[in-house]
CSV table of C-alpha atoms in Angstrom, one decimal:
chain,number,residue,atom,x,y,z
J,260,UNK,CA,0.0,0.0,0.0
J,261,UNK,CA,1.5,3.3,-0.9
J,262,UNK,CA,1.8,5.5,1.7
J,263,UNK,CA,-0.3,8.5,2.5
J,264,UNK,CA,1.1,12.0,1.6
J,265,UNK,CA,-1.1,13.3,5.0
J,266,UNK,CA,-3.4,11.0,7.4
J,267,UNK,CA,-6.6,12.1,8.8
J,268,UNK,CA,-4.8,12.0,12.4
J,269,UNK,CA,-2.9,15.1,11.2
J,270,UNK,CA,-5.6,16.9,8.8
J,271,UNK,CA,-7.4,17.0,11.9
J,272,UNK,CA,-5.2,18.8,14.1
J,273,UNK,CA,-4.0,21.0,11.0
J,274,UNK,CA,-8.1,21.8,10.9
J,275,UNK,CA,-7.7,21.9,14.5
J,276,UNK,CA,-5.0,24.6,14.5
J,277,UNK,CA,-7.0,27.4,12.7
J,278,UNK,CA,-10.9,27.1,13.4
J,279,UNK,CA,-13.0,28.2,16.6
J,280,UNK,CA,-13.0,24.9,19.1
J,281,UNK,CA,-16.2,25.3,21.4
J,282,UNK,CA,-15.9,23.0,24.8
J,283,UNK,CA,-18.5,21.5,26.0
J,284,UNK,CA,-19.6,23.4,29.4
J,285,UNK,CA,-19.9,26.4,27.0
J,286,UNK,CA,-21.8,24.6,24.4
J,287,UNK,CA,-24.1,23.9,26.8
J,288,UNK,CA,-24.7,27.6,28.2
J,289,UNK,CA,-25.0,28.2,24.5
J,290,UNK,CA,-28.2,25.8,23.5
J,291,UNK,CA,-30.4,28.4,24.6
J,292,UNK,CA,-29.0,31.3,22.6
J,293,UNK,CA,-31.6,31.7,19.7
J,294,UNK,CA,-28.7,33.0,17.4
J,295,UNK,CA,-26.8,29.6,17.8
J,296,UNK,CA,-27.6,26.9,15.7
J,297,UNK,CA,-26.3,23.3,16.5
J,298,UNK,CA,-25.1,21.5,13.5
J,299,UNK,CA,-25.4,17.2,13.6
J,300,UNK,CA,-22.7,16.1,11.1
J,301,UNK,CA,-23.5,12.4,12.0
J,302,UNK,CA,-25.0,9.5,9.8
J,303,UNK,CA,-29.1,9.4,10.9
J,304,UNK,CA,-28.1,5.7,12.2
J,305,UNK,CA,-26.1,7.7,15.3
J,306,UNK,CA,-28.4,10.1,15.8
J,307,UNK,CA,-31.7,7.3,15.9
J,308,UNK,CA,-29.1,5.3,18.0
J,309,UNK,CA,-27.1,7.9,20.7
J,310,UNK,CA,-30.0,10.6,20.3
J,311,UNK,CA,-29.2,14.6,19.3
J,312,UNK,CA,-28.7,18.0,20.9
J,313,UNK,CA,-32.4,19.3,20.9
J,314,UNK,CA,-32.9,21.7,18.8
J,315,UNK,CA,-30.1,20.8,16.5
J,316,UNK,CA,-30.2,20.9,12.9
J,317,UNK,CA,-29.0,17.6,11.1
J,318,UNK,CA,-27.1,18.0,8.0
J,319,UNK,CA,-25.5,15.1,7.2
J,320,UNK,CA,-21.9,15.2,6.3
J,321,UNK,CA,-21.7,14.6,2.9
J,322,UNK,CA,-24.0,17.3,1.9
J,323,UNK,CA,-23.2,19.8,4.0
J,324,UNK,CA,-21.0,21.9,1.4
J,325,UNK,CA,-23.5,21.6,-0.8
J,326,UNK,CA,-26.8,22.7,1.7
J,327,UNK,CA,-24.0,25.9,2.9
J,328,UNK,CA,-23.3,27.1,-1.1
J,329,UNK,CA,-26.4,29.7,-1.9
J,330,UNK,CA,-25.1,28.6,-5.9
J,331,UNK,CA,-26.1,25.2,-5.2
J,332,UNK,CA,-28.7,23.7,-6.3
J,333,UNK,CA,-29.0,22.0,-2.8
J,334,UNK,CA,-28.6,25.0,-0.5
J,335,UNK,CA,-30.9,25.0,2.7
J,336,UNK,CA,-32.0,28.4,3.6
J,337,UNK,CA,-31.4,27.7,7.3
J,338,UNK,CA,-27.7,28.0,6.4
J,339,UNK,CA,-28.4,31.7,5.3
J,340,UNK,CA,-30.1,33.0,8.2
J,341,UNK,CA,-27.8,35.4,10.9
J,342,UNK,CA,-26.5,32.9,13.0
J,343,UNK,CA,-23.4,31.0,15.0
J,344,UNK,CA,-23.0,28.0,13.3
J,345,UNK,CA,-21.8,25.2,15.7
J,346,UNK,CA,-20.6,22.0,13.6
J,347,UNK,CA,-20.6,18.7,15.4
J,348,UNK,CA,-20.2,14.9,15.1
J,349,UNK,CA,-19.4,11.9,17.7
J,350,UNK,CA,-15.7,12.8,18.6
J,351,UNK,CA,-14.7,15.7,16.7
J,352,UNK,CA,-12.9,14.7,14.1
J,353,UNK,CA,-15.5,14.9,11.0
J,354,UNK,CA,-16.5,18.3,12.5
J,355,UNK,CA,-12.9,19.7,12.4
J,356,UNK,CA,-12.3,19.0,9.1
J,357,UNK,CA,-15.8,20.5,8.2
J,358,UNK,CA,-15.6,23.7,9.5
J,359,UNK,CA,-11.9,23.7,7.8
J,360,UNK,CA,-13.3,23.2,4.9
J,361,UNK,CA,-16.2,25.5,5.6
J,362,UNK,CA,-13.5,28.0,6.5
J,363,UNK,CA,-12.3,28.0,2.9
J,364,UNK,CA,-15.3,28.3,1.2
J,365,UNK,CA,-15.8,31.5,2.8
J,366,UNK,CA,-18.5,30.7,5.6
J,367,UNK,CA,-17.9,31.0,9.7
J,368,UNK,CA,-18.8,27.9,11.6
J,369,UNK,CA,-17.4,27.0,15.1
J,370,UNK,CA,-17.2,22.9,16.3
J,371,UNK,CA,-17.6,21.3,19.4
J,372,UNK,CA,-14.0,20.0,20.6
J,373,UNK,CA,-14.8,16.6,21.7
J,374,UNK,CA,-18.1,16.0,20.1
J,375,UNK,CA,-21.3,14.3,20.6
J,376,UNK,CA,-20.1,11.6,23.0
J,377,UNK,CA,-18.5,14.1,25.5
J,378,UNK,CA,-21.7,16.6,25.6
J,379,UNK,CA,-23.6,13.2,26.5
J,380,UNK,CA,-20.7,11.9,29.6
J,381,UNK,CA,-20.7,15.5,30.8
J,382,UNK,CA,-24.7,15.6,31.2
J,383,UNK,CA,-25.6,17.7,28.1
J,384,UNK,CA,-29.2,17.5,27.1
J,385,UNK,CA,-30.0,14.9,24.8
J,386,UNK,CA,-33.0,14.2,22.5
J,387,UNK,CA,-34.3,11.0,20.9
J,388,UNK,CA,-36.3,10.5,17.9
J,389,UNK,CA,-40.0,9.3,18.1
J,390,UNK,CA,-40.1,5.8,17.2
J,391,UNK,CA,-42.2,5.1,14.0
J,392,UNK,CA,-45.3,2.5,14.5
């Protein structure tokens, strides 16, 4: 196998070195501010199966450049509106590299350092969906 020119441990903590990291105590204090909005990066399967940060707008990852560009023919309105855009996904990693690559596109978006599974260990609040009958 030819080796890689850059692995993903390091294009994270490149991404890492230049975006807004938000911990998780003041992600919390920040659910209730109207002009945040809480972004879910994760596959539907971990939000059905670890539940989401209420309120939280679920993009998933492979679209989300494409739901962020007003020339796309994807773009979600949502991502126009006036507000603090908070990026997240289970550990931080795929939420680094998205608001890096956000970054470059032009568009200001914050992530949650550790992710999804430390807001749930340290007690955030967590939402499930409503099972389907």
């Amino acid at each position: 196998m030819k080796p890689l020119k850059m692995g993903v441990k390091a294009m994270v903590t490149a991404a890492k070195a230049r975006i807004e990291e938000i911990d998780t105590p003041e992600a919390v204090a920040l659910l209730a501010d109207p002009k945040t909005l809480f972004v879910d990066l994760r596959d539907p399967r971990e939000r059905e199966r670890e539940g989401y940060i209420p309120g939280s707008f679920h993009c998933p990852r492979g679209m989300l450049e494409f739901w962020v560009d007003p020339e796309s023919p994807y773009f979600k309105p949502i991502f126009g509106e006036d507000r603090r855009f908070i990026l997240h996904c289970a550990g931080g990693w795929r939420s680094a590299l998205s608001a890096a690559t956000l970054q470059d596109m032009g568009f200001e978006a914050a992530h949650l350092k550790e992710g999804f599974g430390d807001w749930k260990k340290q007690g955030g609040p967590i939402e499930f969906p409503t099972k389907k009958a």
